[in-house]
XYZ file of C-alpha atoms in Angstrom:
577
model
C -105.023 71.875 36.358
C -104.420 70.578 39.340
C -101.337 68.893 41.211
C -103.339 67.662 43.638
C -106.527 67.337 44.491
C -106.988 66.074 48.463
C -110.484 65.253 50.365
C -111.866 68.217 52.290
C -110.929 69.227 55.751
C -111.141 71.449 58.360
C -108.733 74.649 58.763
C -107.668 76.150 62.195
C -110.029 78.841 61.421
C -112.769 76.152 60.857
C -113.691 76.731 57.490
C -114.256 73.829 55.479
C -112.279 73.799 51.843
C -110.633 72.393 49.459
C -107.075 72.230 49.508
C -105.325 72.209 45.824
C -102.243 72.756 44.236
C -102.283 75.055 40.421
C -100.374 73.364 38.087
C -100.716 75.758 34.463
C -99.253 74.212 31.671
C -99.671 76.627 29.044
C -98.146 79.903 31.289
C -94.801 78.709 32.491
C -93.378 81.821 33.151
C -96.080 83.373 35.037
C -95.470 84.539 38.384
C -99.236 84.771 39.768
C -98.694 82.990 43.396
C -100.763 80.026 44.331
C -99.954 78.096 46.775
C -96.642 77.326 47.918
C -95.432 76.105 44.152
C -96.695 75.070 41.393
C -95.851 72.256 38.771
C -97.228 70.018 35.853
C -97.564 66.301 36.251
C -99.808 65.865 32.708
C -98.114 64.943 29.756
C -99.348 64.856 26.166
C -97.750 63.508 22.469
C -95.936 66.754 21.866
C -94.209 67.384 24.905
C -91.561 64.492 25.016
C -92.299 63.364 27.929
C -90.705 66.552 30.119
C -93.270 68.505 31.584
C -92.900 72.044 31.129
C -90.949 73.653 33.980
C -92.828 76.436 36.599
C -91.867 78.899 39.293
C -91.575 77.704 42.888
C -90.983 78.730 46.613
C -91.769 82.470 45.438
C -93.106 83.963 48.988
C -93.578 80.748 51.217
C -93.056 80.997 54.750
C -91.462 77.454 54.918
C -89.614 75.327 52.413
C -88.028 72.180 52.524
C -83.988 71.952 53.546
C -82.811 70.643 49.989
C -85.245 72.792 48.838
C -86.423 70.046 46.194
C -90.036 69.315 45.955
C -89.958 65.543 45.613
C -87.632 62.589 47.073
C -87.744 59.294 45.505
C -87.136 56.490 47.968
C -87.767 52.650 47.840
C -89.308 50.070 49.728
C -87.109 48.503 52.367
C -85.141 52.073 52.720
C -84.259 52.916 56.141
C -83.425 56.648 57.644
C -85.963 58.708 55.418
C -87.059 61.683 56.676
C -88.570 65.350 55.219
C -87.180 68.204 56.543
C -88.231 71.811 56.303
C -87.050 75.690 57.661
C -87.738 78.439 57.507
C -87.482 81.459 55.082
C -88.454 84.289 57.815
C -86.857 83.318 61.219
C -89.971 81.879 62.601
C -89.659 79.739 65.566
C -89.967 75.817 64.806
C -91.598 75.527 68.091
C -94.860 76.752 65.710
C -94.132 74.316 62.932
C -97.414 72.080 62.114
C -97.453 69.161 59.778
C -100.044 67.446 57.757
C -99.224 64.224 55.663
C -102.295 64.020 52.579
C -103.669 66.729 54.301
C -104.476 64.531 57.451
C -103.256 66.319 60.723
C -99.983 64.367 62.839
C -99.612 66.955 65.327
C -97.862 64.069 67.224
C -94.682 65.969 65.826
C -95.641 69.609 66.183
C -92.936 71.894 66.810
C -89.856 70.379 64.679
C -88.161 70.751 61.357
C -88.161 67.429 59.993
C -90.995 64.371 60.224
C -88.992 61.442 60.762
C -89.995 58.086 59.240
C -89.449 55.454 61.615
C -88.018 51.762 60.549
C -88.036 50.736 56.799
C -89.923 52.713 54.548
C -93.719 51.391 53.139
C -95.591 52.231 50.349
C -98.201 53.625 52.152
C -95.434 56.163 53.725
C -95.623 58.038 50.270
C -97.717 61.370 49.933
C -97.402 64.975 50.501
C -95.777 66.151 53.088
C -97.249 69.719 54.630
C -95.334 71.980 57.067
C -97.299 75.249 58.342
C -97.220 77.818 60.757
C -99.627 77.756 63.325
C -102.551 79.962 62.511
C -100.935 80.604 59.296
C -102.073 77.586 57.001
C -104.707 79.737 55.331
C -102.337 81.771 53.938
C -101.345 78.987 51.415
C -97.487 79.790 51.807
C -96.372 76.022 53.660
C -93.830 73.641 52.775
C -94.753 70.799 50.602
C -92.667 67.750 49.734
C -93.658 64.751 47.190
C -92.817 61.104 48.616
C -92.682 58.981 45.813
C -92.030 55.141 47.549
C -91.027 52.541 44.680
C -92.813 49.377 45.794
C -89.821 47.392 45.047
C -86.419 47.429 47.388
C -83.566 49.386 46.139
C -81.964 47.740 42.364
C -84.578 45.345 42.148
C -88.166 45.462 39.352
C -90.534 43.697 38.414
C -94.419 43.296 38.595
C -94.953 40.349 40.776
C -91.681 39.891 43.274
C -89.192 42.353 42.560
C -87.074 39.864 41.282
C -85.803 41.449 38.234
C -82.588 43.867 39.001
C -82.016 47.503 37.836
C -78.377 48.115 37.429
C -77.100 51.140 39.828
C -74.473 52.726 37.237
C -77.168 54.474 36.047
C -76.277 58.586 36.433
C -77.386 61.979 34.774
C -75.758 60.484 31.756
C -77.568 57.145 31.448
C -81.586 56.498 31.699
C -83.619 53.571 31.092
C -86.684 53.751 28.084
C -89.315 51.309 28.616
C -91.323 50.493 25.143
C -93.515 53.118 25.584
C -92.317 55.821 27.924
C -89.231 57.526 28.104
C -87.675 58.929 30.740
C -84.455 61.148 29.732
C -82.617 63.144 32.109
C -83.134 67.006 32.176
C -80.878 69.086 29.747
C -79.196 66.362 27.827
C -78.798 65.376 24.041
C -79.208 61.595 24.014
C -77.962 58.737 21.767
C -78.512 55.025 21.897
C -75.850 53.085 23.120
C -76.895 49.556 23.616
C -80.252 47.673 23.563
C -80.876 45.660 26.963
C -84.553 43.407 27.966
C -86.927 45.404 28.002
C -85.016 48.860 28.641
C -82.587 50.591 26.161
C -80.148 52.339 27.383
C -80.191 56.266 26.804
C -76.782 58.018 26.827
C -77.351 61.621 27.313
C -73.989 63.183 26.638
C -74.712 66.587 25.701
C -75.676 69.512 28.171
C -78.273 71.984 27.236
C -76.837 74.977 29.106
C -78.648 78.162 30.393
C -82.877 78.589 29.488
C -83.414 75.171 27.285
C -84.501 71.643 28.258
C -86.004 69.124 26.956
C -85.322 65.786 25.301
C -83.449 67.473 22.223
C -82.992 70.842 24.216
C -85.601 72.668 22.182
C -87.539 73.936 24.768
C -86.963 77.455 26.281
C -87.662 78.286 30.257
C -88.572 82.202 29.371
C -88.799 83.897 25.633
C -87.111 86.661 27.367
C -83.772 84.883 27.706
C -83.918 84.444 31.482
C -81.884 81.145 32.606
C -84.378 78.324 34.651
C -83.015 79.461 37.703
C -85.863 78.733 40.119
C -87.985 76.396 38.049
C -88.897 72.946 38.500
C -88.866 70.088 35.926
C -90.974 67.086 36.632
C -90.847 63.602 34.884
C -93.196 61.058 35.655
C -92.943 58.760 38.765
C -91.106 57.475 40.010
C -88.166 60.561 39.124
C -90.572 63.529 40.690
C -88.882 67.224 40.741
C -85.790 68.338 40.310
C -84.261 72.114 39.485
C -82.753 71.876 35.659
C -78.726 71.037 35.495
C -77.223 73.763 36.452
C -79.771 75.489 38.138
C -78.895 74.970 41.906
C -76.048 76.682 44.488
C -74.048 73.500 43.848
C -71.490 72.875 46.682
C -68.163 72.439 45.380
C -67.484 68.669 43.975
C -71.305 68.409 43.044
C -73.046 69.154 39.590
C -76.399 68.238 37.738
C -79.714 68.002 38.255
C -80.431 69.418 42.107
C -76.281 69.009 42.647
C -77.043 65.017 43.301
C -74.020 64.683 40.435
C -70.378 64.041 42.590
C -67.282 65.544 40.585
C -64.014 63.698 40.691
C -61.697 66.319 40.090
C -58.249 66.839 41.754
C -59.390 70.766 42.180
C -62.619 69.647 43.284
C -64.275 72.212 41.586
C -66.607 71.520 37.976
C -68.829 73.212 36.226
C -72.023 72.945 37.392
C -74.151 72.098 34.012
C -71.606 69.331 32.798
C -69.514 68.560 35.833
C -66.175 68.870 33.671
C -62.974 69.689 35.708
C -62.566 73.134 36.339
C -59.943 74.719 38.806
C -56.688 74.207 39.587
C -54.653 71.360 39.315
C -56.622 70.302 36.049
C -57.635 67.261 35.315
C -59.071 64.246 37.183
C -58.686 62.559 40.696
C -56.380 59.539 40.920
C -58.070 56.638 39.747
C -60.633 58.644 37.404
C -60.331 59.728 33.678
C -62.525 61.336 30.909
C -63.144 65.016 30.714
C -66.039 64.775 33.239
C -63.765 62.406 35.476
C -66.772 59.893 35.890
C -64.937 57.176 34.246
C -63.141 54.402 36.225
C -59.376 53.925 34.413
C -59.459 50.211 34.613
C -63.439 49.049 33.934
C -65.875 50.546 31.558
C -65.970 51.400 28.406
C -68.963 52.991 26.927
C -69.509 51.196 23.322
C -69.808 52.881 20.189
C -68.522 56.205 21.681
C -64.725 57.544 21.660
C -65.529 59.959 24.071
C -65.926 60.162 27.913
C -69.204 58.958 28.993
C -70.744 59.132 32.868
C -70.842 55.568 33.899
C -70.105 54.733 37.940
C -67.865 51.733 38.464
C -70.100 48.460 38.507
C -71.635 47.579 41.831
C -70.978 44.561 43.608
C -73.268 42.328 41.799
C -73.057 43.702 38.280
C -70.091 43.136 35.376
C -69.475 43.478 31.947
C -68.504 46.868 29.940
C -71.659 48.386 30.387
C -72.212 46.865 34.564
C -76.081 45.937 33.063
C -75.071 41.732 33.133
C -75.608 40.562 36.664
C -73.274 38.166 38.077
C -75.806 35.966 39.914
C -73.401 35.100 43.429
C -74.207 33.313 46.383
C -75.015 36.496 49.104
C -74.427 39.040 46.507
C -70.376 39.038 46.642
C -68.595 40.578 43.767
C -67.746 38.549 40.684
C -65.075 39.036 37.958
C -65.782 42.489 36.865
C -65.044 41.177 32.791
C -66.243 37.521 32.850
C -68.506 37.584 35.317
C -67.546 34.302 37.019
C -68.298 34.199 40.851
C -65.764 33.048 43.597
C -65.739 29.348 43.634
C -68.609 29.186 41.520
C -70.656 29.525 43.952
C -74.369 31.001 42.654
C -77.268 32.423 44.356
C -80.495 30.220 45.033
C -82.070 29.809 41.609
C -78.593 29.920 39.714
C -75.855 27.608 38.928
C -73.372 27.036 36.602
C -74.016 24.809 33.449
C -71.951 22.104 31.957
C -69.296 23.724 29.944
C -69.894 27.355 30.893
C -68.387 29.587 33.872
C -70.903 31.952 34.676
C -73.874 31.429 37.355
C -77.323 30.465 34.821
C -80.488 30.372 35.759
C -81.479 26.901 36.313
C -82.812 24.745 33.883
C -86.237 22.619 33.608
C -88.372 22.042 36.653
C -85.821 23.073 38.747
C -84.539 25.129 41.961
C -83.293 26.441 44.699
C -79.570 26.300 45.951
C -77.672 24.421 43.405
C -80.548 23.739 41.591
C -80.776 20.822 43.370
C -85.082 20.805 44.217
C -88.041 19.898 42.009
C -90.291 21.743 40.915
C -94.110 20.567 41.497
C -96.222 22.716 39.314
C -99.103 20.813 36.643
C -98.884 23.830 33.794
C -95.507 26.278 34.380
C -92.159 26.252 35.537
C -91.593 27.598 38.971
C -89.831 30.452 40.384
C -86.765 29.527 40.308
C -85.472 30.879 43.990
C -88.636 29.967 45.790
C -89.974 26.500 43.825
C -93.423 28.728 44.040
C -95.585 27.866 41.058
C -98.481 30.067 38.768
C -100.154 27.847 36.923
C -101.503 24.884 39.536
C -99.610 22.041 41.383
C -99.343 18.719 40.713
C -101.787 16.347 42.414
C -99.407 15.553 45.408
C -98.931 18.718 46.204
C -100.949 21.869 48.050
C -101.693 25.088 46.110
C -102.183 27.141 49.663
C -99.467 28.582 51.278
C -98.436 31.728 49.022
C -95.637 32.662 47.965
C -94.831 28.819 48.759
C -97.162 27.711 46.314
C -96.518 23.681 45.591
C -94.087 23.112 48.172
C -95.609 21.735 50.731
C -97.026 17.842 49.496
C -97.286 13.969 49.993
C -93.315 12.481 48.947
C -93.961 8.426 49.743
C -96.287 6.157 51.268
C -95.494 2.750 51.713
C -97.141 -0.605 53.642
C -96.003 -3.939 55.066
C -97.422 -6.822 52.514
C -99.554 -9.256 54.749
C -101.494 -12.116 53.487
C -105.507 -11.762 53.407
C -107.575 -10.717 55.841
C -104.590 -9.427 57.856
C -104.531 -5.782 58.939
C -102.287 -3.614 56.693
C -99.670 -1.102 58.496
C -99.828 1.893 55.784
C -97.311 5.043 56.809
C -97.974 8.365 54.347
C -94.854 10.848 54.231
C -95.196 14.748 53.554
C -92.968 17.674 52.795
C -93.454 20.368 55.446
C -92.296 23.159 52.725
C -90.284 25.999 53.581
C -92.627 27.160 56.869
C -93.295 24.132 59.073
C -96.246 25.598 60.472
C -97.859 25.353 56.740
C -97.917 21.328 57.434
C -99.869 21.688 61.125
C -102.499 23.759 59.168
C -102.947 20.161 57.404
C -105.206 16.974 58.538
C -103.251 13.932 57.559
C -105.955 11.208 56.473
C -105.577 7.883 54.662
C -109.163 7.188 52.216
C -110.545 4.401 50.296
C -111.773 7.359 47.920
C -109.410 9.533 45.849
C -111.318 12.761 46.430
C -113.682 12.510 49.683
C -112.876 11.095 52.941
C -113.674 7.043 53.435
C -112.131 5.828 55.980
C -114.003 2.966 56.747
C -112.580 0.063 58.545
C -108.764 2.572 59.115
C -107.413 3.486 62.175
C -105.435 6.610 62.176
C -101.683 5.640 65.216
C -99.239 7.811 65.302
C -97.853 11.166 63.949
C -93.883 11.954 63.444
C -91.489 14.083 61.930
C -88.943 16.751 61.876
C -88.169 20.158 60.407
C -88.356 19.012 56.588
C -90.877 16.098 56.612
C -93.835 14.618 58.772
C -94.990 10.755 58.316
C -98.546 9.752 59.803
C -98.952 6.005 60.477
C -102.715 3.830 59.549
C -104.233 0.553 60.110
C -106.288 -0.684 57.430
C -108.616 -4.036 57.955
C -110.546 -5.933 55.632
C -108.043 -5.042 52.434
C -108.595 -6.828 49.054
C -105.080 -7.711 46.962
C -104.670 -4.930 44.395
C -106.922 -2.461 46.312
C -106.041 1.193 46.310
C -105.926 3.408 49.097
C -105.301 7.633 49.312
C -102.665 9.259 51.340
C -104.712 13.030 51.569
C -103.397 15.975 53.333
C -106.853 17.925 53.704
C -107.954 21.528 55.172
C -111.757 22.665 56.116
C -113.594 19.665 54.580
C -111.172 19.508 51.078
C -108.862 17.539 49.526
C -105.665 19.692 48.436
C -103.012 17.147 47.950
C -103.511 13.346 47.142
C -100.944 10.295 46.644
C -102.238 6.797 46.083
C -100.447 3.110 47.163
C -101.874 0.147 45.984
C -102.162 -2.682 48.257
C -100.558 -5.800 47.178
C -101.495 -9.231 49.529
C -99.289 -12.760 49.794
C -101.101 -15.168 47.756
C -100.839 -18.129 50.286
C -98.533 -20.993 49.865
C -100.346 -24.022 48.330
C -98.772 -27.916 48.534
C -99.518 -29.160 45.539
C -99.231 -33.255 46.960
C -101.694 -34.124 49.417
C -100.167 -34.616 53.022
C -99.343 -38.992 53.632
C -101.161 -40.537 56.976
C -97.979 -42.547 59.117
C -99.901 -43.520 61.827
C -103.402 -43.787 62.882
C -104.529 -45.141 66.508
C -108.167 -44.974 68.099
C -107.566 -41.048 69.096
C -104.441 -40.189 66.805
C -103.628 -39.129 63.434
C -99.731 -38.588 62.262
C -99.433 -37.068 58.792
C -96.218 -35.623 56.657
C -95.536 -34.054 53.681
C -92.924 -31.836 51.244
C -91.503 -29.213 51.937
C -93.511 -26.142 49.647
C -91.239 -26.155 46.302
C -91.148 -21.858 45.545
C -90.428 -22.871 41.585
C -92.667 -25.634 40.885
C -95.707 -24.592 43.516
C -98.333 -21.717 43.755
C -97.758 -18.886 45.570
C -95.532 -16.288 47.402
C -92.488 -16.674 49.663
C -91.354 -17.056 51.991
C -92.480 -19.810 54.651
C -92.517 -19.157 57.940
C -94.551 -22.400 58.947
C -96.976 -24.990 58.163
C -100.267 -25.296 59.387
C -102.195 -28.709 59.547
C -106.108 -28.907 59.224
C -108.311 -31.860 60.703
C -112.130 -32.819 59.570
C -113.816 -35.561 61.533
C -115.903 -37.966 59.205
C -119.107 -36.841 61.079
C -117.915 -33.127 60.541
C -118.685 -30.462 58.002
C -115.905 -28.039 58.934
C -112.257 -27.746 58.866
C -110.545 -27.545 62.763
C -106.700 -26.707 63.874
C -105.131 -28.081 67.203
C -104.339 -25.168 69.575
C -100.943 -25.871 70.009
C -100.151 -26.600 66.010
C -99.937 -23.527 64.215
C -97.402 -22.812 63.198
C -95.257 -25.219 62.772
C -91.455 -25.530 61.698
C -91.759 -29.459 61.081
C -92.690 -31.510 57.874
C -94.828 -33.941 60.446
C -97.770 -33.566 62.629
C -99.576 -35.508 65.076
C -103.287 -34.903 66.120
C -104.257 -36.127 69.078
C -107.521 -36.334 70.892
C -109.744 -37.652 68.344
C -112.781 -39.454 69.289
C-alpha cells in the first residue's frame, strides 16, 4: 500500500515518476528498503485501531532532528518549524527541500524550513529534505505535518468553540463514539464518561516487543524489542517510536520521550516514567509512584492508585480538570468549585440566580453578561457572537457571516400632523459588531413591505455613531392609519424590514355654530366657545382657531390673510363688499 501517493514531477535527472512511499501491513518486520521509511496509515476491524508498527530511517542520508516522522501542530501555533541533519557528514550547504513534492528551493542549503507567522491548514504536508543530485536515490528526510484546523484546546465542527481539556498525557486519551484513540503500550480502563468523549485511563505499560490496545501485539516473533519502529494512530496523533523505545534524556519518558519525570533524582524509567535513582521518590510538590500527580488537586476516581494527570490549566477545574470554568479573559477559577473571581464570566456566560458558577446563558440571549438579544426566526444563537443558523427575524439582515442577525432596523418613529401635512418619519438601525456591515446597506423608507415605493418620500439626512445609524424621510400625501416600511436593502433586495403606522390628528370640530356681534356694510364680527376636549370631536391640543367666510353670491369657503391662526375666541372680517 501506499503512504502516499503525490502528483508526478520532474527529478534533477529529468525523468518523470512517481514518487511513493511502501507502507506493508502484513510484513512488519521486514527489512527490504524503500524509501526513506515506511509505515501503515490503513486500519481495519481487527487491528484496534493501532496500526501495525514498521522499520524506519534504515540507510537514509538525512533524517529529521527529533528523528520522529510526524509533528502535530494546531491552527493559530506560532514558531513551527521541520528540521533535518544529517546521518553521513554531508554539507547542509547541499540540502534541498520539497513540501508535497513541490520544489521551495527558496531555502536551499539549511537544516530546518521555517514556518513563518501562525501556522495554516494549508501549511500541513510532507516535508522532503534531499541531497542535491541525490533525490533519486530515495534515501531523504521526510516529516508528516498534521495542522488541526482548530487553535490549541479548542473542537468543534463549525467554530472551534468547544474546549479539549490539556491534562490529557500518555495516561489519559479521549474515545469518540466510534474511534478510539489509546496511547501506545498501555492497558486501559474507563474512568469517567464526559460529552461526547470518555475518558481512557491507560495505566499499565506494555514493556519490551508488545503494543497494542490490550498489549497483545508483538513487534518481532523473534523476541526483538520495537526499538526502531514506528507506531501510527490516525490523525491527528501521526508517528511516534513505542514507550520506551527512544534515547530518552534524563527526566523524560514515553512515547518519543515527550513524557517529563518529576523525580528528585531526575532519572525514571523510560517505559513507565516511575522514579528511579537516587534520592527516591518524587520532586517537592509531586506524589504517586510515577510523580505525575499534583499533592493538593486531582484525584483520579475509582482508582486507589497513582494515575498521570497534569495539574488543571488555567481555565479548567474539578477532580478530573475536564469542567471548564467559563472566566472573563480566561483567568483561573477555583480549582474545586469552579467559581471565577468576582463572578465575572466570559462573553456567552454568566452566573444564574442561585448558583456560583459561570452558565451558559439562557433563552435568546448573549454576549457579555448576557445582556443582548438574540434575533434569529427558527434557533437560538451562538451564544458569544448573537450569530444565528436557522434565519433572522424580519428586522434583521442574514448577510454579514459569522455576524449573522446582528446587524437590523431597532425603531422608527414620526411626528403626528393633521391631514394633508407632510410627515417627518426617522428609521433607526443597529450597525452590528463591524460598522462597515451598515455602509454596505441602502437605507429606504417604502409604501410596500417588500419592493421599493417611494412615491411622494423624500429621503434628508443620514446620522449615527459606532453602534447605531438613523436616516431621516419626508412623506406627503399620508392617509390616517397608513403604513409605511423602514427597509435596509442591498443590490435591488429587501433584507431587513420594520413597519410604523401613520396615525393623523383628527381636526378639532366646534360643535355650536360661531354667534354674529356685529355686522356693518363691509364687516362681519363673530365669537364662539372655546373647543370642549371631553364633550367635542377630535384630538388635542389647540393651538388656534381659524375663521372661514362665504359671500352670499359665493360657492366657496375663503380665510382673511392675516387670520389664521388665531389665539382669540372673536374675529372680525373686514373688507366685504
Amino acid at each position: 500500500m501506499t503512504f502516499l501517493g503525490v502528483k508526478p514531477f520532474e527529478s534533477e535527472h529529468s525523468s518523470p515518476q512517481y514518487h511513493c512511499y511502501l507502507s506493508e501491513s502484513d510484513n512488519i518486520a521486514a527489512n527490504a528498503h524503500v524509501e526513506s521509511f515506511r509505515t501503515v496509515w490503513t486500519r481495519n476491524d481487527d487491528d484496534e485501531n493501532v496500526d501495525p508498527p514498521a522499520p524506519f530511517w534504515i540507510d537514509a542520508y538525512i533524517i529529521p532532528s527529533d528523528e520522529l516522522v510526524s509533528v502535530t501542530v494546531n491552527a493559530g501555533d506560532t514558531g513551527v518549524s521541520i528540521g533535518m541533519k544529517s546521518t553521513t557528514s554531508q554539507n547542509v550547504a547541499d540540502f534541498r527541500w520539497l513540501k508535497d513534492n513541490a520544489r521551495n528551493y527558496a531555502i536551499s542549503g539549511q537544516d530546518t524550513w521555517v514556518i513563518s507567522g501562525q501556522v495554516e491548514v494549508d501549511d500541513a504536508g510532507v516535508y522532503e529534505c534531499h541531497i542535491q543530485g541525490y533525490r533519486s536515490d530515495a534515501k531523504q528526510g521526510l516529516k508528516l505535518l498534521i495542522v488541526r484546523a482548530c487553535p490549541a484546546n479548542r473542537w468543534g465542527p463549525d467554530a472551534c468553540d468547544g474546549y479539549v481539556t490539556t491534562v490529557i498525557t500518555e495516561a489519559f486519551v479521549m474515545r469518540t463514539v466510534e474511534n478510539a484513540f489509546v496511547l501506545l503500550g498501555s492497558k486501559e480502563q474507563i474512568v469517567k464518561k464526559v460529552t461526547i468523549f470518555s475518558m481512557i485511563c491507560c495505566w499499565e505499560t506494555c514493556g519490551p516487543n508488545r503494543f497494542g490496545e490490550t498489549c497483545d501485539k508483538e513487534c518481532s516473533t523473534t523476541g526483538i524489542e520495537c526499538d526502531r519502529y514506528l507506531f501510527c494512530l490516525a490523525h491527528p496523533y501521526g508517528c511516534s517510536c513505542n514507550t520506551g523505545f527512544k534515547a530518552c534524556d534524563s527526566g523524560t519518558y514515553g512515547a518519543s520521550c515527550l513524557q517529563t519525570c518529576h523525580c528528585q533524582s531526575g532519572q525514571c524509567d523510560r517505559y513507565t516514567g516511575v522514579c528511579t535513582g537516587s534520592p527516591p521518590g518524587c520532586s517537592s510538590g509531586w506524589t504517586g509512584l510515577i510523580a505525575k500527580f499534583m499533592v493538593h488537586d486531582l484525584v483520579c476516581e475509582g482508582f486507589n492508585l497513582s494515575i498521570v494527570l497534569d495539574v488543571c490549566t488555567t481555565d479548567y477545574y474539578g477532580s478530573t480538570c475536564t469542567d471548564k470554568c467559563h472566566c472573563m479573559g480566561n483567568v483561573a477559577c477555583d480549582k474545586i468549585t469552579g467559581e471565577c473571581p468576582n463572578q465575572h464570566c466570559a462573553p456567552g456566560y454568566e452566573v444564574h440566580m442561585g448558583e456560583q458558577n459561570c452558565a451558559e446563558c439562557l433563552g435568546p440571549r448573549f454576549g457579555e453578561s448576557c445582556a443582548d438579544d438574540c434575533h434569529c426566526s427558527e434557533s437560538n444563537c451562538n451564544k458569544v457572537t448573537g450569530s444565528c443558523s436557522g434565519g433572522c427575524n424580519p428586522e434583521w439582515v442574514e448577510l454579514f457571516s459569522p455576524n449573522l442577525c446582528q446587524t437590523g432596523i431597532i425603531d422608527a418613529a414620526y411626528t403626528r400632523k393633521n391631514p394633508g401635512v407632510t410627515v417627518p418619519v426617522t428609521c433607526t438601525a443597529a450597525n452590528g459588531p463591524s460598522p462597515s456591515d451598515i455602509n454596505q446597506l441602502e437605507f429606504v423608507l417604502s409604501r410596500h413591505h417588500e419592493n421599493l415605493d417611494d412615491n411622494g418620500i423624500s429621503t434628508g439626512e443620514i446620522t449615527g455613531d459606532a453602534t447605531t445609524t438613523t436616516a431621516a424621510f419626508m412623506v406627503d400625501n399620508v392617509t390616517d392609519g397608513q403604513t409605511l416600511y423602514c427597509q435596509l436593502r442591498k443590490d435591488g433586495k429587501n433584507y431587513a424590514v420594520y413597519n410604523i403606522t401613520i396615525d393623523v390628528f383628527d381636526l378639532p370640530v366646534l360643535q355650536t355654530a360661531p354667534e354674529a356681534d356685529s355686522i356693518t356694510d363691509s364687516t362681519v364680527t363673530i365669537s364662539w366657545s372655546a373647543w370642549d376636549e371631553e364633550n367635542e370631536d377630535g384630538d388635542p391640543p389647540v393651538i388656534g382657531y381659524t375663521p372661514y367666510y362665504k359671500l352670499a353670491s359665493g360657492l366657496t369657503w375663503s380665510i382673511q390673510a392675516s387670520s389664521a391662526p388665531i389665539k382669540t375666541l372673536n374675529f372680525t372680517f373686514t373688507a366685504l363688499t
